[in-house]
Amino acid sequence: MHISEGILSAPILISGGLVSTLGTMIGLRHLDYERLMTTALLASTFFVASLVHVPLGPGSMHLLLGGLLGLILGWAAFPAILIALLLQALFFQYGGLLVLGGNTMNIAGPAVLCGLLFRPWLGQGHRRQALAGFLAGFLALLLASLLHAATLWLSDPGFQQAATLLIIAHLPVMVIEGGITLFIVRFLLRVQPEILGLKP
């Protein structure tokens, strides 16, 4: 899902940088000392999960676990994802430094949105909790794919075919990610619901 260096146009790079900066500032305000370890753990989980990727045109295909980060961290998903993407760019040349803002916006934005939408469902019945887990995982990756496709197309209409392929190729991954997020959410609800902001 990382967009490579030299792909995005200057307006998209600037817009992505501004949105990611704003999101990270809000995320840092919501990040208190008690949640620091959880945030670090989830940032490292995102880092490892997205290392296993398949190159796909100007981007790549892999798990993100954005919905899980959004459900647990809320706005703090922005700084967590930013740090993970920065380390991947520095150590493995995935994405790049110039496109860091765009990549962060495309991944963290949907994660936060899904967290805000579906976190209230976690305090309801078992079916609603399961649905929240699946939809958060599925939709976070769907929206991230759509944002990646949009930024590619807005940068250069010649990327339209690659952008469409990016979305189609991620459809099975969205289902897998929804299932993984559902499983993790149900497990946490049984063993440590306070991680999800619920009372044990």
Short mmCIF file of C-alpha atoms in Angstrom, two decimals:
data_model
loop_
_atom_site.label_atom_id
_atom_site.label_comp_id
_atom_site.label_asym_id
_atom_site.label_seq_id
_atom_site.Cartn_x
_atom_site.Cartn_y
_atom_site.Cartn_z
CA MET A 1 0.00 0.00 0.00
CA HIS A 2 3.05 2.27 0.20
CA ILE A 3 3.19 4.74 -2.66
CA SER A 4 6.72 4.95 -4.02
CA GLU A 5 8.89 8.06 -4.18
CA GLY A 6 8.53 10.28 -7.24
CA ILE A 7 4.93 9.23 -7.98
CA LEU A 8 2.80 11.93 -6.34
CA SER A 9 2.49 15.50 -7.59
CA ALA A 10 3.57 18.48 -5.49
CA PRO A 11 0.02 19.55 -4.51
CA ILE A 12 -0.80 16.02 -3.31
CA LEU A 13 2.50 15.80 -1.40
CA ILE A 14 1.83 19.14 0.30
CA SER A 15 -1.80 18.25 1.09
CA GLY A 16 -0.79 14.88 2.50
CA GLY A 17 1.91 16.47 4.61
CA LEU A 18 -0.50 19.06 6.04
CA VAL A 19 -3.23 16.52 6.84
CA SER A 20 -0.74 14.12 8.42
CA THR A 21 0.83 16.91 10.49
CA LEU A 22 -2.57 18.00 11.77
CA GLY A 23 -3.64 14.42 12.48
CA THR A 24 -0.39 13.69 14.31
CA MET A 25 -0.73 16.82 16.44
CA ILE A 26 -4.27 15.83 17.43
CA GLY A 27 -3.08 12.26 18.05
CA LEU A 28 -0.26 13.39 20.34
CA ARG A 29 -2.74 15.44 22.37
CA HIS A 30 -4.86 12.33 22.86
CA LEU A 31 -1.83 10.19 23.75
CA ASP A 32 -1.34 9.98 27.51
CA TYR A 33 1.39 8.17 29.43
CA GLU A 34 -0.82 5.19 30.30
CA ARG A 35 -1.44 4.40 26.62
CA LEU A 36 2.15 4.90 25.51
CA MET A 37 3.09 1.21 25.70
CA THR A 38 -0.06 0.15 23.87
CA THR A 39 0.63 2.69 21.14
CA ALA A 40 4.24 1.50 20.77
CA LEU A 41 3.10 -2.13 20.61
CA LEU A 42 0.52 -1.42 17.92
CA ALA A 43 2.98 0.72 15.93
CA SER A 44 5.40 -2.22 15.92
CA THR A 45 2.56 -4.60 14.96
CA PHE A 46 1.69 -2.36 12.01
CA PHE A 47 5.40 -2.15 11.12
CA VAL A 48 5.78 -5.95 10.98
CA ALA A 49 2.42 -6.69 9.33
CA SER A 50 3.04 -4.28 6.48
CA LEU A 51 6.60 -5.52 5.89
CA VAL A 52 5.22 -8.61 4.16
CA HIS A 53 4.09 -7.01 0.93
CA VAL A 54 3.68 -7.74 -2.76
CA PRO A 55 4.78 -4.94 -5.15
CA LEU A 56 1.89 -3.79 -7.33
CA GLY A 57 2.66 -1.09 -9.92
CA PRO A 58 3.39 2.21 -8.14
CA GLY A 59 2.21 0.76 -4.80
CA SER A 60 2.17 -2.52 -2.90
CA MET A 61 -0.33 -4.98 -1.43
CA HIS A 62 -0.26 -6.12 2.21
CA LEU A 63 -2.10 -6.19 5.53
CA LEU A 64 -2.38 -2.88 7.41
CA LEU A 65 -4.43 -3.61 10.56
CA GLY A 66 -5.57 0.01 10.38
CA GLY A 67 -9.02 -0.77 11.74
CA LEU A 68 -7.50 -2.39 14.83
CA LEU A 69 -5.27 0.64 15.45
CA GLY A 70 -8.23 2.95 15.01
CA LEU A 71 -10.42 0.99 17.45
CA ILE A 72 -7.74 0.87 20.15
CA LEU A 73 -5.82 4.11 19.67
CA GLY A 74 -8.30 6.51 18.08
CA TRP A 75 -6.47 9.67 16.99
CA ALA A 76 -3.20 8.28 18.37
CA ALA A 77 -3.16 6.00 15.31
CA PHE A 78 -1.74 8.95 13.36
CA PRO A 79 1.59 9.23 15.25
CA ALA A 80 1.82 5.41 15.56
CA ILE A 81 1.45 4.88 11.81
CA LEU A 82 3.69 7.85 10.99
CA ILE A 83 6.56 6.44 13.07
CA ALA A 84 6.15 2.95 11.59
CA LEU A 85 6.14 4.30 8.02
CA LEU A 86 9.15 6.51 8.76
CA LEU A 87 11.16 3.54 10.05
CA GLN A 88 10.16 1.43 7.05
CA ALA A 89 11.27 4.21 4.70
CA LEU A 90 14.60 4.62 6.50
CA PHE A 91 15.46 0.95 7.00
CA PHE A 92 13.86 -0.78 4.01
CA GLN A 93 13.15 2.00 1.48
CA TYR A 94 9.41 1.20 1.49
CA GLY A 95 7.57 4.28 0.33
CA GLY A 96 9.89 7.20 0.95
CA LEU A 97 10.44 10.35 2.96
CA LEU A 98 8.82 12.75 0.51
CA VAL A 99 5.66 10.64 0.25
CA LEU A 100 5.57 9.98 4.01
CA GLY A 101 2.80 12.52 4.56
CA GLY A 102 0.66 11.11 1.75
CA ASN A 103 1.12 7.52 2.86
CA THR A 104 0.35 8.43 6.47
CA MET A 105 -2.78 10.34 5.47
CA ASN A 106 -4.02 7.49 3.29
CA ILE A 107 -3.57 4.84 5.99
CA ALA A 108 -4.09 6.66 9.28
CA GLY A 109 -7.08 8.74 8.14
CA PRO A 110 -9.31 5.70 7.47
CA ALA A 111 -8.02 4.02 10.63
CA VAL A 112 -9.09 6.96 12.80
CA LEU A 113 -12.42 7.29 10.99
CA CYS A 114 -13.27 3.60 11.49
CA GLY A 115 -12.22 3.84 15.13
CA LEU A 116 -14.55 6.78 15.69
CA LEU A 117 -17.42 5.06 13.87
CA PHE A 118 -17.22 1.57 15.34
CA ARG A 119 -15.70 1.96 18.81
CA PRO A 120 -19.12 2.80 20.35
CA TRP A 121 -20.38 -0.57 19.08
CA LEU A 122 -17.88 -2.41 21.30
CA GLY A 123 -19.95 -1.67 24.38
CA GLN A 124 -23.02 -3.34 22.89
CA GLY A 125 -24.03 -6.99 22.29
CA HIS A 126 -21.78 -9.75 20.97
CA ARG A 127 -23.09 -9.55 17.41
CA ARG A 128 -22.56 -5.79 17.31
CA GLN A 129 -19.03 -6.22 18.73
CA ALA A 130 -18.17 -8.82 16.08
CA LEU A 131 -19.61 -6.62 13.35
CA ALA A 132 -17.61 -3.66 14.64
CA GLY A 133 -14.38 -5.67 14.48
CA PHE A 134 -14.99 -6.95 10.96
CA LEU A 135 -16.24 -3.66 9.51
CA ALA A 136 -13.41 -1.66 11.09
CA GLY A 137 -10.81 -3.95 9.50
CA PHE A 138 -12.57 -4.23 6.16
CA LEU A 139 -13.51 -0.57 5.72
CA ALA A 140 -10.19 0.82 6.95
CA LEU A 141 -8.40 -1.06 4.18
CA LEU A 142 -11.11 -0.26 1.62
CA LEU A 143 -10.92 3.46 2.37
CA ALA A 144 -7.11 3.37 2.41
CA SER A 145 -7.16 1.70 -1.03
CA LEU A 146 -9.58 4.32 -2.34
CA LEU A 147 -7.44 7.16 -0.97
CA HIS A 148 -4.29 5.65 -2.48
CA ALA A 149 -6.06 5.29 -5.81
CA ALA A 150 -7.36 8.86 -5.62
CA THR A 151 -3.94 10.33 -4.82
CA LEU A 152 -2.40 8.38 -7.72
CA TRP A 153 -5.11 9.49 -10.15
CA LEU A 154 -5.02 13.12 -9.00
CA SER A 155 -1.24 13.16 -9.40
CA ASP A 156 -1.38 11.74 -12.92
CA PRO A 157 -4.52 10.51 -14.76
CA GLY A 158 -2.23 8.00 -16.47
CA PHE A 159 -2.27 6.03 -13.20
CA GLN A 160 -6.01 5.34 -13.53
CA GLN A 161 -5.52 1.71 -14.56
CA ALA A 162 -2.96 1.10 -11.81
CA ALA A 163 -5.25 2.77 -9.27
CA THR A 164 -8.16 0.54 -10.29
CA LEU A 165 -5.95 -2.53 -10.10
CA LEU A 166 -4.82 -1.50 -6.61
CA ILE A 167 -8.41 -1.47 -5.35
CA ILE A 168 -9.40 -4.75 -7.03
CA ALA A 169 -6.28 -6.58 -5.83
CA HIS A 170 -6.96 -5.55 -2.23
CA LEU A 171 -10.54 -6.90 -2.15
CA PRO A 172 -9.58 -10.36 -0.81
CA VAL A 173 -7.09 -8.73 1.58
CA MET A 174 -9.93 -6.57 2.94
CA VAL A 175 -11.92 -9.68 3.87
CA ILE A 176 -8.86 -11.26 5.50
CA GLU A 177 -8.11 -8.09 7.42
CA GLY A 178 -11.72 -7.85 8.56
CA GLY A 179 -11.54 -11.41 9.87
CA ILE A 180 -8.24 -10.84 11.67
CA THR A 181 -9.51 -7.65 13.29
CA LEU A 182 -12.73 -9.40 14.36
CA PHE A 183 -10.73 -12.24 15.97
CA ILE A 184 -8.39 -9.87 17.83
CA VAL A 185 -11.25 -7.66 19.04
CA ARG A 186 -13.22 -10.63 20.38
CA PHE A 187 -10.09 -11.98 22.08
CA LEU A 188 -9.36 -8.62 23.73
CA LEU A 189 -12.95 -8.29 24.87
CA ARG A 190 -12.59 -11.60 26.71
CA VAL A 191 -9.15 -11.18 28.25
CA GLN A 192 -8.44 -7.43 28.52
CA PRO A 193 -11.37 -5.21 27.53
CA GLU A 194 -9.74 -2.12 29.05
CA ILE A 195 -7.41 -1.99 26.03
CA LEU A 196 -10.53 -1.22 23.99
CA GLY A 197 -11.63 1.37 26.52
CA LEU A 198 -14.19 -0.89 28.21
CA LYS A 199 -14.49 -1.83 31.86
CA PRO A 200 -13.56 -5.47 32.68
#
